[in-house]
């Protein structure tokens, strides 16, 4: 396996519960890989392992050949930045205390962008990228709709210039009418930025429409989508 | 927040300007005019060795307020620091720090302060230190609980993913989120600390006699309550106002955190914005 992102035989247990039971997959540059599965099958845990929020008991995650699970300290922070997560719930994934502009500015500050003017310019670019007007920068999350918030979540992930974007149920908490909008934003981004996307969802139709390739997950293991569909 | 700013600002102003406004020095005695009632020369009268009561009250403002401010600032920063470390480190560190906090919380603050003063000796500095040591556990407990609640929120995890250090997250997200509730608690605590300073000074363990302090003035003038009640009433009034002021301010902050229906004007503005 030699994709941009390679997941190699990852196992995660929480006490007696096996959440991820030996999952391997790889993601090519610019590819959208769909991952479907019912609730509780370990999709979210796998996403969290890939972005580094969860440490696997066994197995490794490689980005361009570098083992992410073995990294520590400053190097870890630097490399981890290139794998970003779009959260499931747009409500809790934005700080209620910060304005949209401040939220989008934060990754730039962390990455060491000193010039205020440059940051403001980049925030405007990011908003444009996800199809939102620059005037939103002064608002707080609660003044935004769910779809707008989710697009801010995507813009924040993009601010770190990731190579891989992991989207964990990016539209499941949104209205049907807004889903298409947000999905289109994701698809356009892949074309514009050459970012690889791991699209995780329980909605088979949505994932199949958007993805280049689809994998299915059940009870912590990967299978073919056909098997997963038969089970339903 | 505005309410607290006003109350704290007014008291700070009093502490700053009080001694400047005083017509006499606080220890300027005049044995020919002892225990006199209010007059043009002495607006609030004089005490048993002829010191001007108004001047002493104004000087005491600085002592009383600065001791309370120091105790609160120290207890708050140390408490929030301990709470943050416990919440972020977790595991055995959390366990040890919180058990220490529990023990300290189980003993009344004044008892802790008395024990520390018994060990360190009397004096204003020691009293401030002792009260800090007695008051910090509540802040540690409160901030730990709040940080544990929010540190797993997705928006904090998103900041982790940006490659931010723990200190960055603490400074930009966790401490600001904790500060609101902690300040509410501090305003309530301020009243208690004012009374503790007065009590300890009365016991001779805190602010030492020639230096005026409201609580200590009230207590030492108690013997003249029947002949010159104003000697007791005014320091008492000052203390009462201080305690009530902080409590109202705290309530204000607490209420500001409760969602309220929008005013008609705000509602109209929202509508206009939404349609624009």
XYZ file of N, CA, C and O in Angstrom, chain B residues 60-223:
656
model
N -8.482 53.724 56.049
C -8.791 52.300 56.185
C -9.283 51.715 54.866
O -9.109 50.532 54.596
N -9.900 52.571 54.036
C -10.406 52.084 52.759
C -9.287 51.384 51.993
O -9.472 50.294 51.459
N -8.104 52.023 51.982
C -6.992 51.438 51.224
C -6.575 50.100 51.827
O -6.418 49.107 51.115
N -6.430 50.065 53.177
C -6.015 48.822 53.827
C -7.023 47.710 53.573
O -6.669 46.616 53.122
N -8.294 48.013 53.862
C -9.317 46.965 53.765
C -9.432 46.450 52.346
O -9.460 45.244 52.100
N -9.510 47.376 51.396
C -9.737 46.964 50.021
C -8.517 46.275 49.421
O -8.650 45.300 48.692
N -7.322 46.773 49.737
C -6.152 46.141 49.133
C -5.920 44.748 49.702
O -5.523 43.840 48.973
N -6.207 44.552 50.996
C -6.043 43.192 51.534
C -7.033 42.237 50.865
O -6.658 41.145 50.441
N -8.287 42.682 50.729
C -9.290 41.823 50.093
C -8.881 41.526 48.650
O -8.929 40.378 48.190
N -8.445 42.571 47.922
C -8.075 42.372 46.524
C -6.899 41.411 46.404
O -6.902 40.516 45.556
N -5.903 41.579 47.287
C -4.731 40.699 47.232
C -5.111 39.250 47.516
O -4.680 38.341 46.816
N -5.924 39.067 48.565
C -6.330 37.704 48.923
C -7.081 37.064 47.752
O -6.791 35.937 47.343
N -8.023 37.811 47.184
C -8.817 37.264 46.080
C -7.941 36.952 44.874
O -8.039 35.877 44.286
N -7.080 37.906 44.510
C -6.237 37.705 43.330
C -5.353 36.477 43.516
O -5.244 35.631 42.623
N -4.755 36.374 44.708
C -3.876 35.239 44.970
C -4.623 33.925 44.961
O -4.224 32.966 44.297
N -5.748 33.882 45.689
C -6.514 32.639 45.799
C -7.050 32.230 44.436
O -7.017 31.057 44.062
N -7.528 33.218 43.677
C -8.114 32.934 42.374
C -7.060 32.391 41.406
O -7.254 31.352 40.774
N -5.920 33.076 41.321
C -4.916 32.599 40.363
C -4.375 31.233 40.757
O -4.253 30.342 39.918
N -4.075 31.073 42.046
C -3.522 29.793 42.466
C -4.558 28.673 42.299
O -4.249 27.599 41.795
N -5.800 28.978 42.684
C -6.860 27.975 42.571
C -7.092 27.555 41.134
O -7.176 26.370 40.820
N -7.178 28.551 40.237
C -7.413 28.228 38.824
C -6.222 27.460 38.250
O -6.391 26.521 37.475
N -5.026 27.817 38.693
C -3.830 27.099 38.236
C -3.900 25.629 38.648
O -3.742 24.725 37.820
N -4.167 25.397 39.938
C -4.239 24.018 40.437
C -5.367 23.265 39.720
O -5.184 22.129 39.268
N -6.530 23.925 39.586
C -7.665 23.294 38.922
C -7.337 22.923 37.483
O -7.694 21.837 37.016
N -6.649 23.822 36.772
C -6.303 23.557 35.377
C -5.348 22.378 35.267
O -5.528 21.507 34.411
N -4.351 22.369 36.145
C -3.384 21.271 36.087
C -4.092 19.949 36.348
O -3.913 18.980 35.610
N -4.945 19.929 37.366
C -5.663 18.696 37.703
C -6.514 18.246 36.523
O -6.511 17.070 36.141
N -7.234 19.180 35.916
C -8.150 18.825 34.833
C -7.392 18.360 33.592
O -7.802 17.422 32.922
N -6.290 19.025 33.282
C -5.578 18.695 32.042
C -4.698 17.461 32.197
O -4.589 16.652 31.283
N -4.050 17.318 33.350
C -3.162 16.173 33.549
C -3.963 14.897 33.760
O -3.604 13.839 33.287
N -5.048 15.030 34.562
C -5.871 13.868 34.854
C -5.103 12.847 35.682
O -4.042 13.144 36.234
N -5.647 11.633 35.759
C -4.982 10.510 36.418
C -4.590 10.794 37.851
O -5.342 11.402 38.614
N -3.388 10.387 38.197
C -2.937 10.443 39.579
C -2.735 11.888 40.040
O -3.027 12.225 41.186
N -2.279 12.755 39.129
C -2.070 14.167 39.471
C -3.401 14.791 39.907
O -3.506 15.454 40.942
N -4.426 14.542 39.091
C -5.773 15.032 39.366
C -6.240 14.517 40.737
O -6.719 15.276 41.579
N -6.049 13.212 40.920
C -6.505 12.553 42.140
C -5.859 13.195 43.385
O -6.548 13.585 44.323
N -4.558 13.335 43.344
C -3.820 13.884 44.501
C -4.249 15.335 44.761
O -4.602 15.702 45.888
N -4.254 16.161 43.700
C -4.604 17.574 43.887
C -6.024 17.734 44.416
O -6.290 18.571 45.279
N -6.937 16.929 43.893
C -8.331 17.081 44.323
C -8.560 16.572 45.737
O -9.420 17.080 46.447
N -7.805 15.557 46.169
C -7.968 15.091 47.561
C -7.452 16.170 48.515
O -8.058 16.438 49.540
N -6.338 16.815 48.135
C -5.830 17.920 48.959
C -6.900 19.013 49.036
O -7.218 19.538 50.110
N -7.487 19.318 47.885
C -8.534 20.325 47.824
C -9.722 19.950 48.716
O -10.249 20.787 49.439
N -10.109 18.672 48.645
C -11.244 18.209 49.460
C -10.983 18.418 50.943
O -11.858 18.894 51.673
N -9.785 18.043 51.368
C -9.438 18.188 52.792
C -9.523 19.660 53.178
O -10.133 20.029 54.180
N -8.928 20.521 52.335
C -8.922 21.948 52.641
C -10.338 22.519 52.648
O -10.667 23.393 53.453
N -11.187 21.999 51.755
C -12.560 22.494 51.688
C -13.380 22.049 52.898
O -14.354 22.693 53.273
N -12.982 20.927 53.493
C -13.759 20.370 54.601
C -13.579 21.196 55.871
O -14.421 21.179 56.761
N -12.461 21.927 55.965
C -12.192 22.732 57.156
C -12.599 24.180 56.868
O -12.275 24.701 55.813
N -13.304 24.832 57.814
C -13.698 26.227 57.577
C -12.470 27.099 57.303
O -11.430 26.939 57.931
N -12.627 28.040 56.346
C -11.519 28.898 55.940
C -10.854 29.614 57.107
O -9.643 29.721 57.177
N -11.696 30.114 58.013
C -11.157 30.906 59.109
C -10.275 30.053 60.014
O -9.260 30.525 60.529
N -10.660 28.796 60.164
C -9.871 27.888 61.000
C -8.509 27.642 60.366
O -7.470 27.672 61.038
N -8.514 27.450 59.037
C -7.243 27.261 58.326
C -6.371 28.504 58.507
O -5.185 28.414 58.840
N -6.992 29.663 58.298
C -6.232 30.917 58.405
C -5.660 31.074 59.815
O -4.504 31.459 59.994
N -6.466 30.756 60.827
C -6.008 30.864 62.217
C -4.826 29.944 62.465
O -3.835 30.336 63.093
N -4.914 28.723 61.944
C -3.832 27.760 62.140
C -2.549 28.269 61.494
O -1.469 28.221 62.099
N -2.672 28.794 60.276
C -1.484 29.289 59.570
C -0.884 30.494 60.303
O 0.328 30.596 60.470
N -1.765 31.388 60.792
C -1.278 32.564 61.498
C -0.624 32.176 62.828
O 0.352 32.792 63.251
N -1.161 31.144 63.472
C -0.589 30.653 64.707
C 0.841 30.193 64.473
O 1.728 30.326 65.313
N 1.054 29.670 63.299
C 2.355 29.145 62.915
C 3.299 30.257 62.464
O 4.465 30.305 62.835
N 2.754 31.205 61.666
C 3.593 32.228 61.053
C 3.728 33.497 61.884
O 4.622 34.303 61.647
N 2.805 33.704 62.800
C 2.810 34.953 63.560
C 1.881 35.971 62.949
O 1.513 35.847 61.778
N 1.501 36.998 63.749
C 0.527 37.979 63.309
C 1.135 38.982 62.336
O 2.351 39.009 62.147
N 0.258 39.784 61.716
C 0.737 40.816 60.797
C -0.102 40.848 59.528
O -0.711 39.845 59.161
N -0.107 41.994 58.871
C -0.946 42.150 57.689
C -0.527 41.202 56.568
O -1.359 40.505 55.977
N 0.774 41.154 56.268
C 1.250 40.298 55.181
C 0.923 38.841 55.454
O 0.432 38.119 54.579
N 1.201 38.410 56.682
C 0.911 37.020 57.036
C -0.569 36.715 56.934
O -0.958 35.625 56.512
N -1.389 37.702 57.313
C -2.833 37.479 57.265
C -3.277 37.298 55.808
O -4.070 36.404 55.488
N -2.781 38.155 54.916
C -3.134 38.040 53.503
C -2.741 36.664 52.980
O -3.527 35.967 52.332
N -1.529 36.251 53.324
C -1.027 34.958 52.888
C -1.893 33.817 53.433
O -2.290 32.898 52.715
N -2.223 33.920 54.728
C -3.015 32.864 55.370
C -4.400 32.764 54.733
O -4.904 31.656 54.489
N -5.009 33.924 54.450
C -6.354 33.888 53.860
C -6.322 33.353 52.427
O -7.229 32.641 51.999
N -5.252 33.670 51.700
C -5.089 33.090 50.358
C -5.051 31.574 50.436
O -5.737 30.877 49.704
N -4.209 31.086 51.359
C -4.051 29.633 51.502
C -5.362 28.979 51.914
O -5.618 27.822 51.593
N -6.199 29.735 52.634
C -7.467 29.173 53.065
C -8.497 29.218 51.943
O -9.374 28.360 51.872
N -8.385 30.201 51.035
C -9.472 30.437 50.077
C -9.290 29.743 48.724
O -10.254 29.583 47.984
N -8.052 29.330 48.373
C -7.855 28.821 47.017
C -8.596 27.534 46.663
O -8.978 27.359 45.504
N -8.848 26.600 47.624
C -9.399 25.307 47.183
C -10.726 25.415 46.434
O -10.951 24.675 45.483
N -11.573 26.354 46.823
C -12.870 26.471 46.158
C -12.674 26.806 44.679
O -13.372 26.279 43.817
N -11.684 27.665 44.399
C -11.426 28.046 43.009
C -10.841 26.879 42.226
O -11.137 26.696 41.047
N -10.010 26.091 42.887
C -9.423 24.924 42.229
C -10.520 23.934 41.848
O -10.594 23.463 40.719
N -11.395 23.678 42.788
C -12.481 22.722 42.578
C -13.391 23.185 41.434
O -13.707 22.432 40.518
N -13.769 24.451 41.503
C -14.686 25.010 40.505
C -14.065 24.992 39.107
O -14.685 24.547 38.133
N -12.827 25.456 39.008
C -12.236 25.542 37.669
C -11.926 24.158 37.124
O -12.049 23.919 35.930
N -11.565 23.223 37.992
C -11.322 21.864 37.505
C -12.589 21.286 36.881
O -12.571 20.725 35.793
N -13.707 21.418 37.616
C -14.967 20.879 37.109
C -15.308 21.484 35.756
O -15.686 20.769 34.820
N -15.172 22.810 35.645
C -15.534 23.473 34.394
C -14.627 23.036 33.248
O -15.098 22.783 32.133
N -13.333 22.937 33.524
C -12.400 22.574 32.452
C -12.612 21.141 32.013
O -12.595 20.839 30.815
N -12.857 20.236 32.977
C -13.121 18.843 32.606
C -14.343 18.781 31.679
O -14.378 18.030 30.709
N -15.333 19.639 31.984
C -16.541 19.645 31.147
C -16.272 20.078 29.719
O -16.847 19.537 28.789
N -15.426 21.099 29.541
C -15.296 21.616 28.180
C -14.076 21.111 27.429
O -13.988 21.283 26.235
N -13.151 20.452 28.112
C -11.899 20.139 27.394
C -12.101 19.072 26.317
O -11.265 18.946 25.433
N -13.177 18.312 26.388
C -13.427 17.303 25.357
C -14.393 17.791 24.285
O -14.786 17.034 23.400
N -14.825 19.042 24.388
C -15.724 19.563 23.352
C -15.002 19.569 22.013
O -13.822 19.883 21.945
N -15.756 19.291 20.946
C -15.116 19.272 19.627
C -14.355 20.552 19.299
O -13.313 20.486 18.659
N -14.843 21.713 19.731
C -14.128 22.912 19.321
C -12.745 23.016 19.959
O -11.836 23.621 19.404
N -12.580 22.388 21.119
C -11.251 22.340 21.732
C -10.385 21.325 20.982
O -9.202 21.549 20.724
N -11.017 20.185 20.615
C -10.268 19.178 19.855
C -9.802 19.751 18.528
O -8.702 19.464 18.059
N -10.639 20.595 17.915
C -10.262 21.219 16.646
C -8.994 22.051 16.830
O -8.119 22.056 15.966
N -8.885 22.720 17.975
C -7.697 23.536 18.222
C -6.468 22.641 18.423
O -5.370 22.956 17.976
N -6.687 21.477 19.072
C -5.595 20.509 19.196
C -5.096 20.095 17.818
O -3.904 19.989 17.580
N -6.047 19.860 16.929
C -5.690 19.395 15.587
C -4.924 20.445 14.793
O -4.214 20.118 13.851
N -5.105 21.715 15.154
C -4.350 22.760 14.461
C -2.876 22.696 14.826
O -2.061 23.394 14.247
N -2.564 21.895 15.855
C -1.183 21.810 16.294
C -0.880 22.777 17.416
O 0.271 23.153 17.616
N -1.927 23.200 18.151
C -1.709 24.141 19.249
C -1.162 23.400 20.469
O -1.489 22.244 20.710
N -0.315 24.107 21.219
C 0.185 23.542 22.469
C -0.902 23.597 23.529
O -1.839 24.367 23.427
N -0.683 22.800 24.586
C -1.657 22.790 25.679
C -1.795 24.161 26.332
O -2.884 24.576 26.712
N -0.671 24.870 26.465
C -0.727 26.186 27.113
C -1.550 27.171 26.275
O -2.246 28.017 26.812
N -1.461 27.034 24.968
C -2.254 27.887 24.072
C -3.742 27.652 24.310
O -4.531 28.584 24.441
N -4.126 26.376 24.342
C -5.540 26.023 24.545
C -6.019 26.536 25.893
O -7.110 27.090 26.025
N -5.155 26.386 26.886
C -5.504 26.826 28.228
C -5.731 28.339 28.229
O -6.730 28.840 28.743
N -4.802 29.067 27.623
C -4.842 30.521 27.679
C -5.988 31.089 26.839
O -6.684 31.999 27.245
N -6.190 30.517 25.663
C -7.154 31.116 24.744
C -8.566 30.605 24.926
O -9.530 31.274 24.561
N -8.708 29.379 25.429
C -10.043 28.790 25.478
C -10.503 28.438 26.875
O -11.611 28.766 27.268
N -9.651 27.713 27.620
C -10.140 27.166 28.878
C -10.240 28.235 29.966
O -11.295 28.401 30.582
N -9.164 28.987 30.172
C -9.202 29.996 31.239
C -10.294 31.054 30.974
O -11.065 31.368 31.879
N -10.413 31.583 29.748
C -11.498 32.547 29.530
C -12.884 31.967 29.809
O -13.754 32.661 30.330
N -13.074 30.691 29.498
C -14.384 30.081 29.727
C -14.653 29.901 31.221
O -15.790 29.950 31.674
N -13.593 29.699 31.984
C -13.726 29.452 33.417
C -13.903 30.756 34.190
O -14.537 30.809 35.233
N -13.342 31.823 33.645
C -13.265 33.081 34.377
C -14.631 33.634 34.802
O -14.759 34.150 35.908
N -15.645 33.512 33.950
C -16.974 34.027 34.288
C -17.485 33.456 35.596
O -17.668 34.180 36.577
N -17.719 32.125 35.642
C -18.211 31.509 36.874
C -17.284 31.748 38.063
O -17.756 31.954 39.184
N -15.985 31.728 37.833
C -15.039 31.926 38.933
C -15.180 33.342 39.510
O -15.142 33.535 40.723
N -15.389 34.323 38.633
C -15.557 35.694 39.124
C -16.846 35.848 39.922
O -16.884 36.575 40.911
N -17.896 35.154 39.477
C -19.147 35.192 40.246
C -18.883 34.695 41.657
O -19.276 35.311 42.645
N -18.161 33.570 41.729
C -17.864 33.022 43.037
C -17.011 33.999 43.842
O -17.229 34.193 45.041
N -16.051 34.638 43.161
C -15.137 35.562 43.842
C -15.889 36.743 44.441
O -15.564 37.195 45.544
N -16.918 37.225 43.759
C -17.648 38.371 44.301
C -18.375 37.986 45.585
O -18.462 38.788 46.510
N -18.861 36.749 45.629
C -19.508 36.289 46.858
C -18.456 36.086 47.944
O -18.663 36.416 49.110
N -17.313 35.569 47.532
C -16.234 35.289 48.447
C -15.667 36.592 49.034
O -15.229 36.621 50.178
N -15.694 37.660 48.227
C -15.142 38.952 48.673
C -15.772 39.372 49.989
O -15.078 39.785 50.924
N -17.089 39.232 50.093
C -17.791 39.587 51.312
C -17.268 38.798 52.498
O -16.991 39.355 53.571
N -17.066 37.503 52.256
C -16.580 36.650 53.331
C -15.171 37.046 53.753
O -14.843 37.056 54.941
N -14.352 37.398 52.765
C -12.964 37.752 53.074
C -12.894 39.078 53.845
O -12.105 39.222 54.781
N -13.750 40.017 53.472
C -13.821 41.288 54.212
C -14.065 41.000 55.692
O -13.383 41.532 56.582
N -15.030 40.124 55.934
C -15.377 39.798 57.316
C -14.221 39.059 58.003
O -13.934 39.287 59.176
N -13.544 38.185 57.247
C -12.414 37.448 57.828
C -11.298 38.398 58.218
O -10.684 38.246 59.295
N -11.009 39.376 57.343
C -9.967 40.360 57.651
C -10.333 41.092 58.938
O -9.506 41.262 59.838
N -11.594 41.496 59.038
C -12.059 42.193 60.232
C -11.903 41.320 61.465
O -11.393 41.758 62.506
N -12.309 40.057 61.334
C -12.241 39.143 62.475
C -10.802 38.932 62.928
O -10.485 39.029 64.119
N -9.929 38.638 61.964
C -8.533 38.368 62.312
C -7.878 39.603 62.909
O -7.083 39.511 63.853
N -8.229 40.784 62.373
C -7.649 42.013 62.910
C -8.152 42.266 64.323
O -7.417 42.721 65.197
N -9.413 41.937 64.557
C -9.997 42.064 65.898
C -9.261 41.172 66.884
O -8.977 41.539 68.009
N -8.888 39.976 66.421
C -8.175 39.039 67.281
C -6.721 39.436 67.459
O -5.965 38.784 68.172
N -6.322 40.524 66.763
C -4.942 40.987 66.886
C -3.992 40.217 66.002
O -2.781 40.304 66.139
N -4.532 39.430 65.059
C -3.673 38.593 64.214
C -3.430 39.213 62.848
O -2.529 38.828 62.132
N -4.288 40.217 62.511
C -4.183 40.769 61.164
C -3.548 42.137 61.155
O -2.417 42.305 61.611
N -4.307 43.105 60.645
C -3.815 44.473 60.567
C -3.546 44.974 61.987
O -4.399 44.873 62.861
N -2.338 45.498 62.219
C -1.949 45.865 63.575
C -2.421 47.275 63.952
O -2.446 48.170 63.115
N -2.786 47.488 65.246
C -3.491 48.665 65.716
C -3.255 50.056 65.131
O -4.243 50.588 64.650
N -2.085 50.660 65.091
C -2.194 52.061 64.642
C -2.767 52.177 63.233
O -3.438 53.156 62.917
N -2.518 51.185 62.381
C -3.055 51.211 61.020
C -4.558 51.008 61.064
O -5.033 50.032 61.649
N -5.318 51.929 60.483
C -6.759 51.776 60.546
C -7.271 50.734 59.550
O -6.725 50.600 58.446
N -8.268 49.980 59.972
C -8.903 48.986 59.109
C -10.355 48.937 59.569
O -10.603 48.969 60.782
N -11.303 48.914 58.630
C -12.713 49.034 59.004
C -13.169 48.052 60.076
O -13.789 48.434 61.062
N -12.859 46.797 59.870
C -13.321 45.772 60.814
C -12.734 46.000 62.198
O -13.432 45.945 63.212
N -11.427 46.313 62.194
C -10.744 46.508 63.454
C -11.259 47.778 64.159
O -11.424 47.810 65.378
N -11.568 48.837 63.388
C -12.130 50.071 63.959
C -13.472 49.783 64.613
O -13.747 50.212 65.732
N -14.286 49.044 63.884
C -15.621 48.714 64.385
C -15.505 48.007 65.729
O -16.141 48.387 66.710
N -14.645 47.015 65.788
C -14.541 46.201 66.981
C -13.934 46.984 68.149
O -14.428 46.932 69.276
N -12.878 47.751 67.857
C -12.231 48.440 68.984
C -13.081 49.608 69.499
O -12.930 50.036 70.627
N -13.998 50.124 68.654
C -14.858 51.218 69.106
C -16.142 50.735 69.767
O -16.952 51.531 70.230
N -16.298 49.405 69.770
C -17.546 48.834 70.276
C -17.839 49.296 71.708
O -18.989 49.504 72.093
N -16.777 49.508 72.486
C -16.953 49.915 73.896
C -17.628 51.297 74.022
O -18.174 51.626 75.052
